[in-house]
Short mmCIF file of C-alpha atoms and ligand atoms in Angstrom, two decimals:
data_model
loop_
_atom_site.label_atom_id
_atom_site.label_comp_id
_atom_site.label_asym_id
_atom_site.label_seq_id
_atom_site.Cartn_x
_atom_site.Cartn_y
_atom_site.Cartn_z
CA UNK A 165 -12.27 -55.65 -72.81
CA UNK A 166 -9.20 -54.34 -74.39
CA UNK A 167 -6.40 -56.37 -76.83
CA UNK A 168 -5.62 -58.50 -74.18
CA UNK A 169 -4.62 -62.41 -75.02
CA UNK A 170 -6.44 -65.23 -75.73
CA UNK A 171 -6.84 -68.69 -73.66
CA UNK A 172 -5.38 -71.63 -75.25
CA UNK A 173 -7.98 -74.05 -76.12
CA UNK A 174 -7.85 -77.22 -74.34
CA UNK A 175 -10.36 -80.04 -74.47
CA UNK A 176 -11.26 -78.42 -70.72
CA UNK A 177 -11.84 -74.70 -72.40
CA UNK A 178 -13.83 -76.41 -74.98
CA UNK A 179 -16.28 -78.59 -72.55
CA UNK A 180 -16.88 -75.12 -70.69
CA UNK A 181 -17.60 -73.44 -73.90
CA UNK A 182 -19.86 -76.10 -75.59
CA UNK A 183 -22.33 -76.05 -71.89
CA UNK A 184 -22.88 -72.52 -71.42
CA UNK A 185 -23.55 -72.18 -75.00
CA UNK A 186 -26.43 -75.13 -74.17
CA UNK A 187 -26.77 -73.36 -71.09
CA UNK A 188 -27.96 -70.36 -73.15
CA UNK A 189 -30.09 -72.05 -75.86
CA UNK A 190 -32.81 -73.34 -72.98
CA UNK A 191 -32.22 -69.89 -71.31
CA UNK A 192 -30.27 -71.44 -68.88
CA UNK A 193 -27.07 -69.72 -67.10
CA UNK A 194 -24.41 -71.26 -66.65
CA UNK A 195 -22.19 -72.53 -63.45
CA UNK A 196 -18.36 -73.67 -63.97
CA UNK A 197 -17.42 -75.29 -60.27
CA UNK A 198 -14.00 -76.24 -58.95
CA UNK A 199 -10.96 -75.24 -57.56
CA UNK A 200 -9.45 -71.64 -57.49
CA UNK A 201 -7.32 -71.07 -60.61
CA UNK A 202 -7.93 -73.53 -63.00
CA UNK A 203 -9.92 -71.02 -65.77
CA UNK A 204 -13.64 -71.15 -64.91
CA UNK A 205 -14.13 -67.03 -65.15
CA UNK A 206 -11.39 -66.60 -67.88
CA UNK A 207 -12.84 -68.93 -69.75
CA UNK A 208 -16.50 -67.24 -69.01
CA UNK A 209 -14.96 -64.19 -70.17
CA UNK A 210 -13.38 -65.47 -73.32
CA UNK A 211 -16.11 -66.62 -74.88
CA UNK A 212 -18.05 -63.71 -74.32
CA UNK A 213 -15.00 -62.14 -76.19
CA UNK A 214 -15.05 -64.88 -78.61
CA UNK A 215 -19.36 -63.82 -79.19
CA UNK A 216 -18.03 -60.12 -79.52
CA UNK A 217 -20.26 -59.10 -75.99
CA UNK A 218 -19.40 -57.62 -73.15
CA UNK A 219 -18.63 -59.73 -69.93
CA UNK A 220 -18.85 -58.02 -66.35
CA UNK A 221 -17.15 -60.41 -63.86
CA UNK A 222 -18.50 -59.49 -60.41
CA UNK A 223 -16.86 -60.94 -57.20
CA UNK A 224 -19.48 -61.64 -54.67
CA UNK A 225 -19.22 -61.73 -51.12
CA UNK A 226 -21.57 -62.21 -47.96
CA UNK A 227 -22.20 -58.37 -48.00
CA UNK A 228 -24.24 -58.66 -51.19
CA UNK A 229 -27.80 -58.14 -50.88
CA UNK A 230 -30.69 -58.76 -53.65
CA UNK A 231 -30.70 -55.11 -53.93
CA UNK A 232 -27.51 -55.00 -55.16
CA UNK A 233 -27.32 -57.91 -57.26
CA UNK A 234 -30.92 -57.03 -58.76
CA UNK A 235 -29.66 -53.56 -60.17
CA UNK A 236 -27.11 -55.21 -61.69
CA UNK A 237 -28.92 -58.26 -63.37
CA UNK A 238 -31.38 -55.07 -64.80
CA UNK A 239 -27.94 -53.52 -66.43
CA UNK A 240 -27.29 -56.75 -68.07
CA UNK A 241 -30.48 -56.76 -69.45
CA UNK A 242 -30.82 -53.67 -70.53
CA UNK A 243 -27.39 -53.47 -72.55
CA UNK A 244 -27.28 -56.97 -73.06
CA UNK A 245 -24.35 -57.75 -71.68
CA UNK A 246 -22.98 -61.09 -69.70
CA UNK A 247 -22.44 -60.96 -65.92
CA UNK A 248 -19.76 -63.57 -64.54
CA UNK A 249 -20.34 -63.72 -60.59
CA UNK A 250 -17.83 -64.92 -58.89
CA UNK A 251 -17.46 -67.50 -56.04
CA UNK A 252 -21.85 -67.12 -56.09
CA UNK A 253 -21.94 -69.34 -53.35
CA UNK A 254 -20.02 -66.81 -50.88
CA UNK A 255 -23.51 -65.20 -50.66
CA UNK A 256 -26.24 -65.71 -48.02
CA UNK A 257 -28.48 -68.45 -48.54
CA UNK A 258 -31.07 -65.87 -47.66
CA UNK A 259 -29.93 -63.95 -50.19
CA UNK A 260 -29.77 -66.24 -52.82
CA UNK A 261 -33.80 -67.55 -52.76
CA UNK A 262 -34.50 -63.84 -53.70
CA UNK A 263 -32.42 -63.79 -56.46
CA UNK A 264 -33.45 -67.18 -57.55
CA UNK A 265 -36.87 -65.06 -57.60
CA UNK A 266 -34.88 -62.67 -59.93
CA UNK A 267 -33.55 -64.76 -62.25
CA UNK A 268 -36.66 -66.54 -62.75
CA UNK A 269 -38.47 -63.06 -63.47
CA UNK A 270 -35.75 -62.38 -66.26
CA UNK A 271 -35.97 -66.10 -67.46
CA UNK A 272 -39.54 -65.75 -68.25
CA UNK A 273 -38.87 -62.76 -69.95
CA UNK A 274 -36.23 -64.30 -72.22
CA UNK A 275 -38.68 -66.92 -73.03
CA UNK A 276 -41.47 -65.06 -73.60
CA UNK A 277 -39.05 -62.57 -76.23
CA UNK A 278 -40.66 -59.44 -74.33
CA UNK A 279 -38.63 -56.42 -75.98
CA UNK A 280 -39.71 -54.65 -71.95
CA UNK A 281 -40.71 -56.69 -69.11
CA UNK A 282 -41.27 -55.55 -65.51
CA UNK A 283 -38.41 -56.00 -62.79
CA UNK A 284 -37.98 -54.76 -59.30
CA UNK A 285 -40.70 -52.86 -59.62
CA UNK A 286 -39.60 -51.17 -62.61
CA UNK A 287 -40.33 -51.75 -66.50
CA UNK A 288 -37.07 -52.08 -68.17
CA UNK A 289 -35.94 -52.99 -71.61
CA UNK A 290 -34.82 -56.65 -72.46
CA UNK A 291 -31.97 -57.07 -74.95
CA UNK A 292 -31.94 -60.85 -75.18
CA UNK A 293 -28.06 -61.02 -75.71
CA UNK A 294 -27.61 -60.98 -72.00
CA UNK A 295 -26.98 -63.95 -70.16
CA UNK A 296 -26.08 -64.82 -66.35
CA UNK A 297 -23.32 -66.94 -64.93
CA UNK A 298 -21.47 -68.01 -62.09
CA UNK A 299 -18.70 -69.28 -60.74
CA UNK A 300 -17.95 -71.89 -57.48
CA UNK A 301 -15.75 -73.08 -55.09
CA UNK A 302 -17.26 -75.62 -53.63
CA UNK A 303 -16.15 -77.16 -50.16
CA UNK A 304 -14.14 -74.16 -49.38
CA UNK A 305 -14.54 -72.29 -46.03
CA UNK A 306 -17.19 -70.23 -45.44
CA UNK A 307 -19.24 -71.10 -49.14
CA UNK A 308 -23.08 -72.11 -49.23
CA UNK A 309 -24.75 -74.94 -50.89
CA UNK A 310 -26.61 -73.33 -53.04
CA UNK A 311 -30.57 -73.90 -52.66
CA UNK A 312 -32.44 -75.99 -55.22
CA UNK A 313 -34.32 -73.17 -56.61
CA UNK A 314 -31.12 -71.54 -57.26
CA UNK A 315 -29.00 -74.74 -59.13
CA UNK A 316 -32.37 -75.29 -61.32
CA UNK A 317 -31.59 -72.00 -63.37
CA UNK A 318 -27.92 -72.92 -63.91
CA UNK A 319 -26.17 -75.46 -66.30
CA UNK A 320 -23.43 -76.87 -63.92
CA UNK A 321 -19.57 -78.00 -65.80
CA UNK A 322 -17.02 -79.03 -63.46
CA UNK A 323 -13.66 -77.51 -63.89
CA UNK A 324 -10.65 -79.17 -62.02
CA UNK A 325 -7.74 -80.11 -63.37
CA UNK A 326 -6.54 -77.65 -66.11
CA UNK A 327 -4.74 -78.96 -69.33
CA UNK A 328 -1.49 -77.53 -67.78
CA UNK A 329 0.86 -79.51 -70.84
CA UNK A 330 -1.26 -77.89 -73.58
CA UNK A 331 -1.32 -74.51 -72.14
CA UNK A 332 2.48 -74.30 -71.90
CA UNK A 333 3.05 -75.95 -75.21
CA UNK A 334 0.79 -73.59 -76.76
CA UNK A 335 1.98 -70.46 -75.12
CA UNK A 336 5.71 -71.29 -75.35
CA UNK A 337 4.97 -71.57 -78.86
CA UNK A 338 3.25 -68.04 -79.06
CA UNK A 339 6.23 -66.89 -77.13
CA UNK A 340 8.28 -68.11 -80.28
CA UNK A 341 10.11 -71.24 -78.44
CA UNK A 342 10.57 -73.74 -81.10
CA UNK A 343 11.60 -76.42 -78.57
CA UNK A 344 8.42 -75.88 -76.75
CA UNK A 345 7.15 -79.58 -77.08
CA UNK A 346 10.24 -80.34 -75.13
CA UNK A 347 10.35 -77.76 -72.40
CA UNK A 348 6.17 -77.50 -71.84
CA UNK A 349 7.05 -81.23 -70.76
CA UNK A 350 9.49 -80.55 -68.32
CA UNK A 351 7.92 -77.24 -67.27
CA UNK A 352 4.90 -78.88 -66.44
CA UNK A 353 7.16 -81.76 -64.49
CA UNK A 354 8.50 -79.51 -62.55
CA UNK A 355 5.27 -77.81 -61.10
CA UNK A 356 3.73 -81.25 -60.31
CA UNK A 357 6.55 -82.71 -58.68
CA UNK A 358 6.80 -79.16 -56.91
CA UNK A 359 3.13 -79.65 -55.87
CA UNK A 360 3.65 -82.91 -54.72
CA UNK A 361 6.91 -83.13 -53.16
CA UNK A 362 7.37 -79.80 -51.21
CA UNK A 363 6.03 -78.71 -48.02
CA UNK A 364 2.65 -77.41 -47.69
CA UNK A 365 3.05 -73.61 -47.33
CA UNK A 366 0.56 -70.56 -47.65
CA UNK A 367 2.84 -68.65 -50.06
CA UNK A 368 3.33 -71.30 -52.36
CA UNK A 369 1.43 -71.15 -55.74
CA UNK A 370 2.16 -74.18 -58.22
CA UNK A 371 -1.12 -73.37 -60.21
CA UNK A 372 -1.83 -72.23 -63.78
CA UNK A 373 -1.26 -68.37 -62.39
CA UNK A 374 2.00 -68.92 -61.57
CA UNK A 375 3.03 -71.20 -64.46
CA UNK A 376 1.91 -68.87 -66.47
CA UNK A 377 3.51 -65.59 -65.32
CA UNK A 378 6.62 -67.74 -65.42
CA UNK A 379 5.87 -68.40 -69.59
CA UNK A 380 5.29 -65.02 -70.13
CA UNK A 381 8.74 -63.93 -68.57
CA UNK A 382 10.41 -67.02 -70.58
CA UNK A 383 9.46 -64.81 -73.35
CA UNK A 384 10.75 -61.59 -72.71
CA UNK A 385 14.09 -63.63 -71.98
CA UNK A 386 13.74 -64.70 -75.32
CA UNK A 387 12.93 -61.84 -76.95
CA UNK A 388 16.12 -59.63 -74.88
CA UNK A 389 18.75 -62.37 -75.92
CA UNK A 390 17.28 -63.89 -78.98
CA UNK A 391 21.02 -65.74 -79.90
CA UNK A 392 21.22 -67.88 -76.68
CA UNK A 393 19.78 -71.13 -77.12
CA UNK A 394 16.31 -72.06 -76.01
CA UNK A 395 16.89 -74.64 -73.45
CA UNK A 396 19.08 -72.21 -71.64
CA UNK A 397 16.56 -69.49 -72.07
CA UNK A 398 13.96 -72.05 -70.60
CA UNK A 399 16.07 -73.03 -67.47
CA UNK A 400 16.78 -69.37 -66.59
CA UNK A 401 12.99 -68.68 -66.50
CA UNK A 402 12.59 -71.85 -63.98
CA UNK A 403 15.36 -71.10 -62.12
CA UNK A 404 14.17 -67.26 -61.46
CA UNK A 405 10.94 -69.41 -60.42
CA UNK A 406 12.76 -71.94 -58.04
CA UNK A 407 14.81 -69.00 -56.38
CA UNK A 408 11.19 -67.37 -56.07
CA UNK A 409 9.32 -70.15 -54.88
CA UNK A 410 12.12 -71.92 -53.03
CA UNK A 411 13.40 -69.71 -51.42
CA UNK A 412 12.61 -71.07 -47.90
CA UNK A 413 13.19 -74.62 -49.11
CA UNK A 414 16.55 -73.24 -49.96
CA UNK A 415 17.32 -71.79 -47.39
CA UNK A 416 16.77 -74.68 -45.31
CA UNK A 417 18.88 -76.94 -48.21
CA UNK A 418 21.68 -74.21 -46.86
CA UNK A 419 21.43 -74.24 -43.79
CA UNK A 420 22.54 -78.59 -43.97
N1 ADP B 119 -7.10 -72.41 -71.42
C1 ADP B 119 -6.29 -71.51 -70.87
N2 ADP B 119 -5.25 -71.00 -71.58
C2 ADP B 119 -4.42 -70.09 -71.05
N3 ADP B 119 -4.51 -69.62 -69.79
C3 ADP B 119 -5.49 -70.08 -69.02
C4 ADP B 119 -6.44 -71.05 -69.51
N4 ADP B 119 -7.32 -71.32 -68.52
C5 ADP B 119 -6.95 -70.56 -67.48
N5 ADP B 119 -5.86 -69.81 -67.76
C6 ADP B 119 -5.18 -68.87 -66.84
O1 ADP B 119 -5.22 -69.38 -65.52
C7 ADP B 119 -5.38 -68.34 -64.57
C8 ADP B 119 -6.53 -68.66 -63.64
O2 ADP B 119 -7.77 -68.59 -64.31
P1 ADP B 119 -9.11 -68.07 -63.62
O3 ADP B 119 -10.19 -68.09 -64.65
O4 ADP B 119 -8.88 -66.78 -62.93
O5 ADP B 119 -9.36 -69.21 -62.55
P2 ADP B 119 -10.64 -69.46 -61.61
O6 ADP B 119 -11.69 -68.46 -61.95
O7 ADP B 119 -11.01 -70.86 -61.92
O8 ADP B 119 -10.11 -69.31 -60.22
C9 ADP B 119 -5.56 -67.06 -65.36
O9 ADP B 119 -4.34 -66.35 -65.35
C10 ADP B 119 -5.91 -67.54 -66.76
O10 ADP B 119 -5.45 -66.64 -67.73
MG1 MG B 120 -12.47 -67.03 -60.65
#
């Protein structure tokens, strides 16, 4: 997975950590739901960092078939690694009943500590490291409710409003802001009233993505001009983010 960064830990990050590792003590997978962006597969993925194992994140779609999704649950358990599927419920409901079969098959198998057990028609290897989970969007356009069979083998945490205060403070800190109590507060003030107060357009983004691309270039700032003063440093970074973001706003501000 590479030396990439680590997620702040918020009392959120911490819920989702505390029921998949449940999740995986009854041999359970585990299901973060809730809106797009607010950390359910980067959190999936840190803690398998965090447990030293691999973590495959898999977007699914409607074109997956149990086929596909079978060969890749027997990879998983065969190198016992974790599989993250993303947005699960974009697959078919048809779909999913077989690989509620599937899961059920390896579950036994976990239970049972078999070192080989028989899948798809194959006897493969079980390394009981593995583990299975998925992600949701529920009540967004063109997702499935996913069947009772399915939900059963799944450990459900709901994910929807991220610590967005902590995760600035914390990264603004790790940027090397020492005023980042101050400007975390007003950063995340900013994004909610932007959220809130602007018109609703496509190509605007106040989530954790963009707040946090915004933090990361708040530190480079700092770290090209280290003498100018932090606050300033802080406003240039949100000001490069209101010419981004505003722009049509703007433009319309302008045009009066
Ligand atoms: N606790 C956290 N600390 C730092 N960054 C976070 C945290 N949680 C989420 N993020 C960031 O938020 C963004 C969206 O997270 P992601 O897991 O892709 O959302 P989802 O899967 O819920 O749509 C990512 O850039 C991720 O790094
Ligand atoms: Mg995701």
């Amino acid at each position: 997975m590479g030396l990439n960064g680590r997620l702040v830990i918020t009392p959120l990050t911490d819920r989702i950590y505390l029921t998949l590792t449940q999740a995986l003590s009854m041999y359970l997978g585990g299901a973060p739901a809730g809106p797009a962006g607010t950390g359910k597969t980067e959190s999936t993925k840190d803690l398998a960092k965090a447990l030293g194992l691999l973590c495959v994140v898999t977007n699914c779609g409607e074109g997956m078939d149990y086929m596909a999704v079978g060969k890749i649950f027997s990879g998983l358990a065969q190198c016992g690694a974790w599989g993250c599927f993303d947005e699960f419920n974009r697959i078919d409901a048809s779909v999913l009943s077989v690989i509620s079969s599937q899961m059920q098959t390896i579950r036994n198998a976990l239970m049972l500590h078999c070192k080989t057990f028989q899948f798809e028609g194959q006897e493969i290897t079980m390394d009981d490291r593995m583990g299975i989970f998925i992600t949701m969007n529920p009540g967004y356009a063109g997702r499935t409710e996913l069947p009772e069979s399915v939900k059963a083998l799944f450990r459900p945490v709901v994910v929807i409003v991220p610590d967005l205060q902590q995760i600035c403070e914390i990264m603004l800190f790790s940027e090397g802001f020492l005023l980042a109590k101050v400007l975390a507060k007003k950063m995340t003030v900013l994004y909610k009233l932007a959220r809130e107060q602007l018109s609703k357009q496509s190509h605007y983004d106040f989530g954790l993505r963009a707040l946090k691309s915004v933090l990361v270039m708040a530190g480079e700032l700092k770290r090209d001009s280290p003498n100018l003063n932090e606050v300033v440093t802080g406003f240039v970074a949100c000001d490069w983010f209101k010419l981004f973001s505003f722009s049509q706003e703007m433009s319309f501000f302008f045009l009066w």
